[in-house]
Amino acid sequence: MKLQQLRYIVEVVNHNLNVSATAESLYTSQPGISKQVRLLEDELGVQIFERSGKHLTQVTPAGEAIVEISQSILSRVESIKAVASEHTHPEMGNLNISTTHTQARYALPDVIKAFTARYPKVSLHMHQGTPTQISNSVAKGTSDFAIATEAFHLYEDLVMLPCYHWNRSIIVTPDHPLAQKKDNITIEDLAAYSLVTYVFGFTGRSELDEAFHRANLTPKIVFTATDADVIKTYVKLGLGVGVIASMAMDSQADSDLVAIDASHIFGASTTKIGFRKGTFLRSYMYDFIERFAPHLTRNMIDKAVALRSNEEIDAMFKDIPLPIR
């Protein structure tokens, strides 16, 4: 059994059983991958993949367990490399972050600017995507950190640390009737208008739906987007009333819009940063986390990592006040 063979079967799964795409991503040949997979199956005495002719059709039950263990082994191998790099080149390396547009556009710029100034030899890469894409990227090892607000059930296999709470704002044009009501706006008022907001699964959208559900109301959502700037554009065009993260409003750039605090209507959401269990965190990784969430010191992170589940981590932070944005 070779590490190369384990890497091949993991990557085949990551590429939806497409051996050709796997070979291309690994800069090797398709027959070479197929041969090594067969040799591994022969050695183990079980099929990892079911086949139809030359095509892989699905992962067998035994194969699912083997791939899962292989992912863990390869992760530990990367950790060994990280340990070596930490001692030989402590301020050199790579940092890959997967997150949503809102985090990348509004929460991270100052953090990244300061981080890159401090660690000019660390190559930092940002990947934007859906919650599913974000969680898959970290689970597969493509990204080191996931920064997320929604769909935390997708991140159960990661260590998820709470960073900050954030609220929502209602945005309208200055001549809109709600611009005059301001602090007196109720969820019933919102239900009377067409809404422009985030796609479900993005940036705390579920809290909006739950708030309407609690009031036995149905929101009239006429337009959704993953990008707060797009939402603001369509509010200006008169398509509807916007509901976005408060941090996405800029008093100067958005001076032609009125932002109304909606924290009395919608509950706050929590942004978390996560990474794979067993990951060896380089010093610059600890530093990045603390720059993003100052309460997450190295000591606090290590205490959280030692816990068994994200439920225990949430309990650990229950009485620790988080920043509010």
Coordinates of C-alpha atoms in Angstrom, one line a residue, residues 75-94 279-285:
S75 CA -4.3 15.0 6.2
R76 CA -1.8 13.7 8.8
V77 CA 0.9 13.6 6.2
E78 CA 0.2 17.2 5.4
S79 CA 0.4 18.0 9.1
I80 CA 3.9 16.3 9.3
K81 CA 5.0 18.5 6.4
A82 CA 3.5 21.6 8.2
V83 CA 5.5 20.7 11.3
A84 CA 8.7 20.6 9.3
S85 CA 8.0 23.8 7.6
E86 CA 7.1 25.5 10.9
H87 CA 10.6 24.8 12.1
T88 CA 12.5 25.4 8.9
H89 CA 10.6 28.3 7.4
P90 CA 8.2 29.6 10.0
E91 CA 7.1 32.7 8.0
M92 CA 6.7 31.0 4.6
G93 CA 3.8 28.9 3.4
N94 CA 0.3 29.0 2.0
T279 CA -4.9 20.0 11.4
F280 CA -1.5 21.3 12.5
L281 CA -1.9 25.0 12.7
R282 CA 1.1 27.0 11.7
S283 CA 2.0 30.1 13.8
Y284 CA 0.7 32.4 11.0
M285 CA -2.6 30.5 11.0

